[in-house]
PDB file of C-alpha atoms in Angstrom:
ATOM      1  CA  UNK A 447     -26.792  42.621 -17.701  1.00 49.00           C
ATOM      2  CA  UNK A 448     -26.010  44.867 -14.474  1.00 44.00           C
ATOM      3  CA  UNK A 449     -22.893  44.911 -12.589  1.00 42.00           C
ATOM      4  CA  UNK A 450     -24.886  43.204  -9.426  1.00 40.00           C
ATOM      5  CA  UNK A 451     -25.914  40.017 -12.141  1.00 44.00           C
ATOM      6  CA  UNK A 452     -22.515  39.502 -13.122  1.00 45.00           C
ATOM      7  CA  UNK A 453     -20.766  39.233 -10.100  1.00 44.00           C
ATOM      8  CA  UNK A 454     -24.100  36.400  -9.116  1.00 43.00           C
ATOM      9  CA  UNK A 455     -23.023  34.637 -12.181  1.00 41.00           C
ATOM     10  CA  UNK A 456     -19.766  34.516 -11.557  1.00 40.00           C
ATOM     11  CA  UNK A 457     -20.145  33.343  -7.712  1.00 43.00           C
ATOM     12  CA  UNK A 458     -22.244  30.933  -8.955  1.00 39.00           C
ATOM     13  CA  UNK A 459     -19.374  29.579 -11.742  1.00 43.00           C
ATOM     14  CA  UNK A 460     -16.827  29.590  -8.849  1.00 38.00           C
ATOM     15  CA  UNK A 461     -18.782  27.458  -7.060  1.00 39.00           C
ATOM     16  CA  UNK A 462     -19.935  24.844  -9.311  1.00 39.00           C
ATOM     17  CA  UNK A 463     -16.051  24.263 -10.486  1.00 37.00           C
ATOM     18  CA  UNK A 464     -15.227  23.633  -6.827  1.00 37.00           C
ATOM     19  CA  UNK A 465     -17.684  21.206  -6.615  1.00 38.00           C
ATOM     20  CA  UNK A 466     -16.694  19.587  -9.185  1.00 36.00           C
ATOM     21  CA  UNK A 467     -13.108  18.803  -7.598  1.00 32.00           C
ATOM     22  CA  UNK A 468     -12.165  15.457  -6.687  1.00 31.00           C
ATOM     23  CA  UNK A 469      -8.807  15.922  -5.447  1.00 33.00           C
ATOM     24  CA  UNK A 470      -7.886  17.048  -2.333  1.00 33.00           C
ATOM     25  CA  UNK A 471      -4.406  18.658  -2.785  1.00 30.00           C
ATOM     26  CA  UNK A 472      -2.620  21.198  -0.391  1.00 35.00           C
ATOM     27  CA  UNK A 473      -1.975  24.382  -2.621  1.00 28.00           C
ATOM     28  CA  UNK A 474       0.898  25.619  -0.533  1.00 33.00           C
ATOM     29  CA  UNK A 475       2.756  22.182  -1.843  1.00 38.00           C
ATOM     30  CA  UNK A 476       1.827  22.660  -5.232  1.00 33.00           C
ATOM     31  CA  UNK A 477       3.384  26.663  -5.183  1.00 34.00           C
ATOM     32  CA  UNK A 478       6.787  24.478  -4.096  1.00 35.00           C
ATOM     33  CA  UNK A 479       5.881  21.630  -6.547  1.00 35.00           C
ATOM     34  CA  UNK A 480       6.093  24.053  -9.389  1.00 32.00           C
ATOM     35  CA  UNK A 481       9.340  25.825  -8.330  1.00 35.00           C
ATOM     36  CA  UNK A 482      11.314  22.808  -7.860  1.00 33.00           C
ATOM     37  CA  UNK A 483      10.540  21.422 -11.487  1.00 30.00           C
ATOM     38  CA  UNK A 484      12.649  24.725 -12.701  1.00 30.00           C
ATOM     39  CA  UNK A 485      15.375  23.839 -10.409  1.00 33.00           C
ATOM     40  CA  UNK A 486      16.034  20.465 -12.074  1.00 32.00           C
ATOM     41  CA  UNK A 487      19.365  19.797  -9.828  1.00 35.00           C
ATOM     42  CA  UNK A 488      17.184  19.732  -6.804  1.00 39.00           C
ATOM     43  CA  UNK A 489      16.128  15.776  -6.078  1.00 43.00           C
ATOM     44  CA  UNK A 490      13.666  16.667  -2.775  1.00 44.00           C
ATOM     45  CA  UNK A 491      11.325  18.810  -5.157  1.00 49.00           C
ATOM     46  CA  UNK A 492       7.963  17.020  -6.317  1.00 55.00           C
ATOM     47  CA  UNK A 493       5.716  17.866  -9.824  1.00 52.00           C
ATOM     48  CA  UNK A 494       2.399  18.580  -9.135  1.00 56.00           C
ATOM     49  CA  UNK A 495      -0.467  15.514  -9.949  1.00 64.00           C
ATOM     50  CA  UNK A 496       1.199  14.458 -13.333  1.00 78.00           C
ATOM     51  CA  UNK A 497      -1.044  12.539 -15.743  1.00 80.00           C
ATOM     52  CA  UNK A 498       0.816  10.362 -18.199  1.00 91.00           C
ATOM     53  CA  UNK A 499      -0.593   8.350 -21.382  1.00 92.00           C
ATOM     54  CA  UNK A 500      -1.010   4.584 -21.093  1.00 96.00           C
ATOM     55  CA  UNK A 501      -1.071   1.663 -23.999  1.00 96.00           C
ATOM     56  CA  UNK A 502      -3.293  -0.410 -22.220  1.00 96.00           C
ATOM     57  CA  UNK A 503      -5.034   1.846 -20.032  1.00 94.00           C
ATOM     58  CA  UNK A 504      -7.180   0.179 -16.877  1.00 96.00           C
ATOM     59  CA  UNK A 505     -10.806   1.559 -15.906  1.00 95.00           C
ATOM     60  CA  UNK A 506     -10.267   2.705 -12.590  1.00 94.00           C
ATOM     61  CA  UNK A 507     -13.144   3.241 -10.082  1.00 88.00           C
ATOM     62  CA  UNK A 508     -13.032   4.632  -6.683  1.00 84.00           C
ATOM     63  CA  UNK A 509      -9.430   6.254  -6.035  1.00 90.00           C
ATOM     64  CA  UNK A 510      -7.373   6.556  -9.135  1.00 93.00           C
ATOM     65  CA  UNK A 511      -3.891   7.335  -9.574  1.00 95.00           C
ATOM     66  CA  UNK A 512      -3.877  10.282 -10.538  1.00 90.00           C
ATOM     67  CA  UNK A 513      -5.410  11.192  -7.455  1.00 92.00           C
ATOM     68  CA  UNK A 514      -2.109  11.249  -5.764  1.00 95.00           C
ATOM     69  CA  UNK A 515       0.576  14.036  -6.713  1.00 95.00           C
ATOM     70  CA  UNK A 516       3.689  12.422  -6.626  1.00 97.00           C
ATOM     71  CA  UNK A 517       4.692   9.425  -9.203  1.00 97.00           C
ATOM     72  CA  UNK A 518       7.556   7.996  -9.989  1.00 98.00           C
ATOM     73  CA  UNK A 519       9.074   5.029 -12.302  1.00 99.00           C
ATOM     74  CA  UNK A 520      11.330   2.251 -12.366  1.00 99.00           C
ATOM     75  CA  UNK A 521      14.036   0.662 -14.975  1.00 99.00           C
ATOM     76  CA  UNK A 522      16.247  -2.273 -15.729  1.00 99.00           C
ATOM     77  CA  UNK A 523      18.862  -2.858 -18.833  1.00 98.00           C
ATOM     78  CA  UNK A 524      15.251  -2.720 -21.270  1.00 98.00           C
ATOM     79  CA  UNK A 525      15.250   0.984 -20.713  1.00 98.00           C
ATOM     80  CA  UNK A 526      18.103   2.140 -23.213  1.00 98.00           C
ATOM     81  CA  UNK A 527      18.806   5.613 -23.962  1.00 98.00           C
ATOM     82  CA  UNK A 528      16.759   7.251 -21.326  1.00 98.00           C
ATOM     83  CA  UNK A 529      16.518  10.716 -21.951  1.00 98.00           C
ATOM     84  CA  UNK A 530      16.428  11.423 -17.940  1.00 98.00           C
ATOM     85  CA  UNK A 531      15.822  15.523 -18.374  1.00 98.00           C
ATOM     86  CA  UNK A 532      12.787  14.771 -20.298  1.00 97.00           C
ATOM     87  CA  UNK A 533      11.590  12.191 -17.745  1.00 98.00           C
ATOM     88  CA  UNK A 534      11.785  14.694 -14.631  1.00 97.00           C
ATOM     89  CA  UNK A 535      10.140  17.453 -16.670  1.00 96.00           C
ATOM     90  CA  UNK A 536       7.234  14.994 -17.734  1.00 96.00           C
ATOM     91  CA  UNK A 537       6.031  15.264 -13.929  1.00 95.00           C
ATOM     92  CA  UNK A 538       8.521  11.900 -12.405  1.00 97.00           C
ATOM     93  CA  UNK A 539       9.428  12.194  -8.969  1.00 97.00           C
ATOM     94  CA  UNK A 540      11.636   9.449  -8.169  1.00 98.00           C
ATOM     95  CA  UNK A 541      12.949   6.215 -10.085  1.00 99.00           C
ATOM     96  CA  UNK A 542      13.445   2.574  -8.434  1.00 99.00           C
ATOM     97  CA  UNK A 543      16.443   1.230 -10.360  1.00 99.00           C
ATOM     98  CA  UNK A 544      17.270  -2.506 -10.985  1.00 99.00           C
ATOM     99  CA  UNK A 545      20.534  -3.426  -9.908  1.00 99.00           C
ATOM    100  CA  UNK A 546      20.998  -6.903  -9.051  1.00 99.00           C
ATOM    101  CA  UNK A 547      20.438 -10.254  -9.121  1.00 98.00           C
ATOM    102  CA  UNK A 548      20.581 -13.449  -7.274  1.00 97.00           C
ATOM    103  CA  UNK A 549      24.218 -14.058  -6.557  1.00 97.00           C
ATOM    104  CA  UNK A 550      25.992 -12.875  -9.209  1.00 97.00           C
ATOM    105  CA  UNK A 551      23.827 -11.053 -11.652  1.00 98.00           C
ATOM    106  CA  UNK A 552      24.424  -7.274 -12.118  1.00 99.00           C
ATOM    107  CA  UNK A 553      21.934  -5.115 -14.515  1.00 99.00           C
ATOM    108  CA  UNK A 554      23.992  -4.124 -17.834  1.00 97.00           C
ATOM    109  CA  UNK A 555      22.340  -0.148 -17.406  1.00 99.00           C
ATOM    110  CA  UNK A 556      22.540  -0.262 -13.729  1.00 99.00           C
ATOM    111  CA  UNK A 557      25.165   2.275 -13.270  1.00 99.00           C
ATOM    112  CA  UNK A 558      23.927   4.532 -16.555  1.00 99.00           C
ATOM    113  CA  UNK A 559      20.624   5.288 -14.913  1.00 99.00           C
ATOM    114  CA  UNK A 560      21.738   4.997 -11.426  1.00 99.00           C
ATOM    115  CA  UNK A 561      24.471   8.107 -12.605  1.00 98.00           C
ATOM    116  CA  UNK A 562      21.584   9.618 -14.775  1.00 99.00           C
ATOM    117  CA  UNK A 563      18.823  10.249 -12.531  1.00 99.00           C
ATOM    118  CA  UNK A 564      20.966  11.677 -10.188  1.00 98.00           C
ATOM    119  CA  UNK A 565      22.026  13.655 -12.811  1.00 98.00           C
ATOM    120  CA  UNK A 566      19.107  15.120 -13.590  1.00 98.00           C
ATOM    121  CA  UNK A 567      17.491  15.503 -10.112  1.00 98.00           C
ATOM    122  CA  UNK A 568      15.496  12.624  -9.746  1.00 98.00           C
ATOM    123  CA  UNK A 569      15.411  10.768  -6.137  1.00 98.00           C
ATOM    124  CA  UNK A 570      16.653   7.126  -7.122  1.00 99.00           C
ATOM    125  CA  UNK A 571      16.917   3.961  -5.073  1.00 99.00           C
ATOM    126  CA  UNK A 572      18.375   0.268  -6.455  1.00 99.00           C
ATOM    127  CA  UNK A 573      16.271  -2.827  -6.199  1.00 99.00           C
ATOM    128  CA  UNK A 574      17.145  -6.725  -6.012  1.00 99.00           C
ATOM    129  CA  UNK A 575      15.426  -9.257  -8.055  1.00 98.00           C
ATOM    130  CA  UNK A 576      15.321 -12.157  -5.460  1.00 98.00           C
ATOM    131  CA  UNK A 577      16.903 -15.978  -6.516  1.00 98.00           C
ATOM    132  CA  UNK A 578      15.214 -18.605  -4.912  1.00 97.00           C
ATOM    133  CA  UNK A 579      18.270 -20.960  -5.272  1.00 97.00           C
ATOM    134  CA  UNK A 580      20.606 -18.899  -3.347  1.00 97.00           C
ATOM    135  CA  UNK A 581      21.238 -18.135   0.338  1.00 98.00           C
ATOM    136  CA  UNK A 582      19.645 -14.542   1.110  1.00 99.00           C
ATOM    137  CA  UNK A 583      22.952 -13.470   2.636  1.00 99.00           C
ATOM    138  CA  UNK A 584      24.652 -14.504  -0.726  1.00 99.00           C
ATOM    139  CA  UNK A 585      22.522 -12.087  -2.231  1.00 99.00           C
ATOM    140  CA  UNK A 586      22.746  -9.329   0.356  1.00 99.00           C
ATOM    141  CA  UNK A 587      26.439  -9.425  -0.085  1.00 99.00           C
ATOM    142  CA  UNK A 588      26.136  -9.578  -3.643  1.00 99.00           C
ATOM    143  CA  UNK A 589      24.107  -5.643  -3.686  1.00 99.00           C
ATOM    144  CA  UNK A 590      26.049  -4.473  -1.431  1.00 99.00           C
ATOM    145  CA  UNK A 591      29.053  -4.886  -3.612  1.00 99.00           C
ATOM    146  CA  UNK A 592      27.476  -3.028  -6.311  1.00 99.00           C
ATOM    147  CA  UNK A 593      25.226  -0.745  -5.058  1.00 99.00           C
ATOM    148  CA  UNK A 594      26.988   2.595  -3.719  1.00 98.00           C
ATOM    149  CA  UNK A 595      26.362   3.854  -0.321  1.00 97.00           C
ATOM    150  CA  UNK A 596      24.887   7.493  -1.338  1.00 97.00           C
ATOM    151  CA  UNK A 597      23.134   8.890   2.222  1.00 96.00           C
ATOM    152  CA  UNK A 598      20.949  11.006  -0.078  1.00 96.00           C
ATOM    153  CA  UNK A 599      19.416   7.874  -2.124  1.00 98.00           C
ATOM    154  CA  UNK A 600      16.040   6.725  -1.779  1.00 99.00           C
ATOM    155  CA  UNK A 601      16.086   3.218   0.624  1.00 99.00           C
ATOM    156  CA  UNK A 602      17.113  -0.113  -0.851  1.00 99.00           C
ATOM    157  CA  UNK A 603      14.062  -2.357  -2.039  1.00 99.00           C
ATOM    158  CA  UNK A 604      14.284  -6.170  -2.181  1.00 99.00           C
ATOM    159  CA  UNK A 605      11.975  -7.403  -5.530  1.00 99.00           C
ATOM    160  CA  UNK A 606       9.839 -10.605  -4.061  1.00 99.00           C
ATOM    161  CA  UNK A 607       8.130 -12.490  -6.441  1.00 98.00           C
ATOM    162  CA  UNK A 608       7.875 -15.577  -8.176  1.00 96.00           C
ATOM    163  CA  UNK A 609       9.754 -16.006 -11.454  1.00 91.00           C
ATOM    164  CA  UNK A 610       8.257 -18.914 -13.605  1.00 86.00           C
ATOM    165  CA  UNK A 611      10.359 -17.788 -16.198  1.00 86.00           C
ATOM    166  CA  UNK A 612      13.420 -18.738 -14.796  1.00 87.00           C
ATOM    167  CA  UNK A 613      15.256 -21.389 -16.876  1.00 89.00           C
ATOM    168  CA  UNK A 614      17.526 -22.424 -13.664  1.00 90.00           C
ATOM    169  CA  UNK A 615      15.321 -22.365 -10.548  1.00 94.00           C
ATOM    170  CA  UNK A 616      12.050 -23.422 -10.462  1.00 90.00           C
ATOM    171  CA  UNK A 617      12.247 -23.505  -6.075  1.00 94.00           C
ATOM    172  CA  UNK A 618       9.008 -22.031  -4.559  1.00 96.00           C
ATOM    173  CA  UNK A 619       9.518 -22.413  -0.767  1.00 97.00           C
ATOM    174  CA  UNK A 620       7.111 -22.408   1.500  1.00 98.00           C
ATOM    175  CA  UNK A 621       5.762 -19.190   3.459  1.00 99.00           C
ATOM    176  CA  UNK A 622       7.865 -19.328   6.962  1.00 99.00           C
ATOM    177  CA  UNK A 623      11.073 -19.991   4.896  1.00 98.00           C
ATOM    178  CA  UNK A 624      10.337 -17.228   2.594  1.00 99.00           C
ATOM    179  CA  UNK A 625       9.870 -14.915   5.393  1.00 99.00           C
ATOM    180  CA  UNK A 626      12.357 -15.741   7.095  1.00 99.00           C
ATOM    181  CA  UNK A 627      15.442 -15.274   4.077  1.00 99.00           C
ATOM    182  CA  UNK A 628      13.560 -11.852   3.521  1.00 99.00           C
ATOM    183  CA  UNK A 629      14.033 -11.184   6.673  1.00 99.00           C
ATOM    184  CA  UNK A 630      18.377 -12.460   6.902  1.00 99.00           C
ATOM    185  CA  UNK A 631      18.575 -10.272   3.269  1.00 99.00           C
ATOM    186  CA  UNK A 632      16.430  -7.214   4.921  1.00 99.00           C
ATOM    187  CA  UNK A 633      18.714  -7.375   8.111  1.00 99.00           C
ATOM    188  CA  UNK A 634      22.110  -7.111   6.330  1.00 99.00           C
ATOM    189  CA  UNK A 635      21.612  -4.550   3.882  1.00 99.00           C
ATOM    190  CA  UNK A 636      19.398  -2.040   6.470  1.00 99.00           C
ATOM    191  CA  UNK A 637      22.850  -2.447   8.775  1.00 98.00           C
ATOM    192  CA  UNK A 638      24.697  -1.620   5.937  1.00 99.00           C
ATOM    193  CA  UNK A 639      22.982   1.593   4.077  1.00 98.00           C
ATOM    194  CA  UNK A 640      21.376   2.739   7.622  1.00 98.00           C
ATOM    195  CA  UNK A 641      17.999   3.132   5.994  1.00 98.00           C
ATOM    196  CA  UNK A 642      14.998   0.384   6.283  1.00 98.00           C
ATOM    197  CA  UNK A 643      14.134  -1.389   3.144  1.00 99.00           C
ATOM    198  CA  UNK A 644      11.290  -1.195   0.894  1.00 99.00           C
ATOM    199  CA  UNK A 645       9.511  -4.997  -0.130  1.00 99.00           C
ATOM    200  CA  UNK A 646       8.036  -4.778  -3.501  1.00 99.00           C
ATOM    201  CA  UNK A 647       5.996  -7.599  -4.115  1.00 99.00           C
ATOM    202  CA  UNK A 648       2.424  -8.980  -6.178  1.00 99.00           C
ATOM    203  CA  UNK A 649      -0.772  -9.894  -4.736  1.00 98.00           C
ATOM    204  CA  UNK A 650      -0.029 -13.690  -5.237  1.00 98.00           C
ATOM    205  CA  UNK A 651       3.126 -13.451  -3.706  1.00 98.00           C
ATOM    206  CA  UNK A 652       1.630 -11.392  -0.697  1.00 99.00           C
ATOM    207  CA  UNK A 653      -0.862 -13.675   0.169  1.00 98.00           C
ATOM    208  CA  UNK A 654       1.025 -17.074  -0.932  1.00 98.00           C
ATOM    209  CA  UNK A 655       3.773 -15.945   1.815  1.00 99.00           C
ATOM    210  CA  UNK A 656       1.937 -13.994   4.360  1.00 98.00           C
ATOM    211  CA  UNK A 657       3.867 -10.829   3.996  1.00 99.00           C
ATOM    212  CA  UNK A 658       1.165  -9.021   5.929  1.00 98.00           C
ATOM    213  CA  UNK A 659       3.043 -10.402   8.915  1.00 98.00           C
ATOM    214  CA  UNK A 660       6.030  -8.096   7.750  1.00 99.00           C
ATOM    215  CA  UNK A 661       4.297  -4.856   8.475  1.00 98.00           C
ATOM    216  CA  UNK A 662       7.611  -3.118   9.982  1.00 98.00           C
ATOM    217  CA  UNK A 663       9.021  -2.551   6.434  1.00 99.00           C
ATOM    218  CA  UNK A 664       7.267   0.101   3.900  1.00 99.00           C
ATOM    219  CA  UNK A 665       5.577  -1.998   1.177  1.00 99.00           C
ATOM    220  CA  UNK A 666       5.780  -1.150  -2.862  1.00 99.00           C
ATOM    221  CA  UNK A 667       2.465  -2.770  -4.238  1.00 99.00           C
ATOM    222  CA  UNK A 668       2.077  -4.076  -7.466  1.00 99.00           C
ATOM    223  CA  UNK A 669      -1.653  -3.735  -8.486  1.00 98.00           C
ATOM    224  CA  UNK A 670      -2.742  -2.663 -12.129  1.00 98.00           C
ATOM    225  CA  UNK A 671      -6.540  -3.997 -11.941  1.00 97.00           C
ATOM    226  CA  UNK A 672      -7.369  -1.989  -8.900  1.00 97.00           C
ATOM    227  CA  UNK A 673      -6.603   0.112  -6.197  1.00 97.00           C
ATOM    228  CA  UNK A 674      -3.840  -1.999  -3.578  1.00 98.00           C
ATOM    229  CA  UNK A 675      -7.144  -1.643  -0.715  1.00 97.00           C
ATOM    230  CA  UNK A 676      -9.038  -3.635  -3.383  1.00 96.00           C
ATOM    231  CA  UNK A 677      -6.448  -6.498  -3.412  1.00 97.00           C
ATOM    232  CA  UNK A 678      -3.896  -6.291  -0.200  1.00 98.00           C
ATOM    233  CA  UNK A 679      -7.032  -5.245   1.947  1.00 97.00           C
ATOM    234  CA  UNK A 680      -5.963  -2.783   4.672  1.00 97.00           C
ATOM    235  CA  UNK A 681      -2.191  -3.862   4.505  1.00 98.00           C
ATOM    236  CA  UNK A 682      -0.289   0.086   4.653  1.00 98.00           C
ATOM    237  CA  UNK A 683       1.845   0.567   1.905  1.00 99.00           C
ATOM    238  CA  UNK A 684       4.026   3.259   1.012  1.00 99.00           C
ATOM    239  CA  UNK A 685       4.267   2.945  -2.945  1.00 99.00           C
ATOM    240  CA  UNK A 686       1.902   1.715  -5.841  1.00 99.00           C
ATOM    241  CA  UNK A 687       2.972   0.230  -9.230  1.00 99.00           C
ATOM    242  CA  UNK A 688      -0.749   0.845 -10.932  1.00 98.00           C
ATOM    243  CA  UNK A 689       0.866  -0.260 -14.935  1.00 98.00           C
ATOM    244  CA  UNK A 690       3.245  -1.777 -16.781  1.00 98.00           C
ATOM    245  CA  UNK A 691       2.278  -0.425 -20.380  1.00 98.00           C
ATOM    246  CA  UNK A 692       2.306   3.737 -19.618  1.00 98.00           C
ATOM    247  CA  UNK A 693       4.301   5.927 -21.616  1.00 98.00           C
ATOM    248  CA  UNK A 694       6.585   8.821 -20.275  1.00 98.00           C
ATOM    249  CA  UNK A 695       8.716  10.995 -22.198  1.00 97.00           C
ATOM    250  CA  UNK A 696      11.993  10.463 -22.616  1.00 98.00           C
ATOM    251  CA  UNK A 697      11.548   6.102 -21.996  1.00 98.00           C
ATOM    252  CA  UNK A 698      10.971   4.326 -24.874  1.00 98.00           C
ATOM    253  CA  UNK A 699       8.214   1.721 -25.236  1.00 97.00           C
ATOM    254  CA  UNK A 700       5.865   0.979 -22.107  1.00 98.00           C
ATOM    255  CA  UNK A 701       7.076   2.209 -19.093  1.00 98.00           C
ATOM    256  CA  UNK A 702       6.214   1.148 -15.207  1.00 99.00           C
ATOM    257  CA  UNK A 703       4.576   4.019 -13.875  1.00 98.00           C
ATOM    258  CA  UNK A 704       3.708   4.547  -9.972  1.00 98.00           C
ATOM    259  CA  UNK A 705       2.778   6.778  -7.051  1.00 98.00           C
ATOM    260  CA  UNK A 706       3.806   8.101  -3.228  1.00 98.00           C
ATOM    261  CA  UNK A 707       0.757   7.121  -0.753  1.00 98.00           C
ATOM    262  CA  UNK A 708       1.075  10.499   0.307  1.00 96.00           C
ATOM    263  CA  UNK A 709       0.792  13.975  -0.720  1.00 95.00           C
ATOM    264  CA  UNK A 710       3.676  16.366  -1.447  1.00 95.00           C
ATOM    265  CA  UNK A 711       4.484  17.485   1.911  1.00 96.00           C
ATOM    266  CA  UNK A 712       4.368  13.911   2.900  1.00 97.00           C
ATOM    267  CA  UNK A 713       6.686  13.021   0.023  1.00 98.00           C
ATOM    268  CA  UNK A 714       9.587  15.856   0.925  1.00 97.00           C
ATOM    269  CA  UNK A 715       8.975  14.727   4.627  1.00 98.00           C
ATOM    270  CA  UNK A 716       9.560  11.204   3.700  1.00 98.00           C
ATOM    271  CA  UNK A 717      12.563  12.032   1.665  1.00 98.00           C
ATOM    272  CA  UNK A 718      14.129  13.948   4.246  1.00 97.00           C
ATOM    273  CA  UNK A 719      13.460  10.730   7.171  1.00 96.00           C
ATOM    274  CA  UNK A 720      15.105   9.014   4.719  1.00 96.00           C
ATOM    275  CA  UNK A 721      18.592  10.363   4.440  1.00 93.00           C
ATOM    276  CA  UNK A 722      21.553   9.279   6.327  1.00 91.00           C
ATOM    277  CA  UNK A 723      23.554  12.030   8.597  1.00 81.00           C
TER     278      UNK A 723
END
């Protein structure tokens, strides 16, 4: 063929693969993205769209999650011998760490990933696993007692949902009540740490309780059968727990996997509004 064919041809294979995208990212982010991954000290830096393996994977249609760049993970005392290296260089951008619960629980590992993570880079932030059989300001008390005050931490997140598996409190109580102990818990430890809470909750809790009536706090969404716009409607939220069974170097067994609503500017933006000066 003549010089004036291939050059046609090849105009013409540049622009079919472009058409074929189906991700919208911003390239100057993903120049940065890559960087940071080498500097492994650095917790503001992002990895670019990471795609990890999944036991039990879910058929996603519409907006996936791999159509967002920036996903992170989350651990309690089952997560032993985390290799936390190999989990930031596997494409994890933050962790959401269990620390407490009710009253006077306190997670065995709490304090080996908490040290970890930071360790090795990774933007971390401590949950609480809310008692239904205990005054929220028992509670509040109780994680701020054993959660350290680090200004460079991800915010605190308060875990609401209902636990049929507990042998000692079966209490469900109603909506306005519920709200309204989030709300004493929420109070205390955001005047403590300087930083507004996240709520992670699930759909049945959501709706059972109203939370869309707490829209001033960011919202971490449980939804593994669908996108959270296919089962919290147009409540905003800020993070996205899509599975429990996905696999991630460096955690052994199935791993909660999930993803920053934004993209990677939005995500060192969001990091930086978040740190205490």
């Amino acid at each position: 063929m003549n010089r004036l064919a291939n050059r046609s041809i090849l105009a013409l294979g540049v622009f079919l693969l472009s058409a074929c995208t189906t991700v919208d990212y911003d390239f100057s982010d993903v120049k940065k993205s890559r960087n940071s991954m080498q500097q492994m000290a650095q917790p503001s830096g992002a990895v670019n769209a990471p795609r990890f393996g999944d036991r039990k994977p879910f058929e996603w249609t519409g907006r996936t999650p791999w159509h967002y760049p920036i996903h992170g993970t989350d651990v309690s005392k089952y997560q032993v011998d985390v290799d936390w290296n190999a989990v930031r260089r596997s494409g994890i951008s933050f962790v959401f760490i269990k620390a407490t619960e009710g009253g006077d629980r306190f997670d065995d590992r709490f304090t080996e990933h908490w040290n970890g993570a930071k360790q090795a880079g990774i933007p971390r932030s401590a949950y609480h696993f809310y008692y239904f059989c205990r005054p929220a300001i028992e509670q509040a008390r109780w994680y701020i007692q054993n959660v350290p005050r680090d200004p460079n931490a991800l915010p605190p997140v308060l875990d609401m949902e209902w636990n049929a598996s507990s042998p000692s409190c079966k209490l469900r109580p109603n909506a306005v009540v519920v709200r309204k102990e989030m709300k004493i818990f929420l109070d205390a430890v955001e005047k403590h740490y300087g930083k507004r809470p996240i709520i992670y909750t699930t759909v049945d809790f959501f709706d059972e309780n109203d939370l869309n009536q707490m829209r001033e706090y960011p919202f971490w969404l449980r939804s593994t059968a669908g996108h959270p716009t296919e089962k919290y409607g147009p409540h905003p939220w800020t993070f996205w727990q899509y599975t429990g069974t996905g696999t991630i170097p460096g955690i052994k067994g199935d791993a909660d996997i999930n993803v920053f609503a934004g993209s990677a500017g939005a995500w060192k933006k969001w990091l930086e509004s978040n740190k205490v000066r």
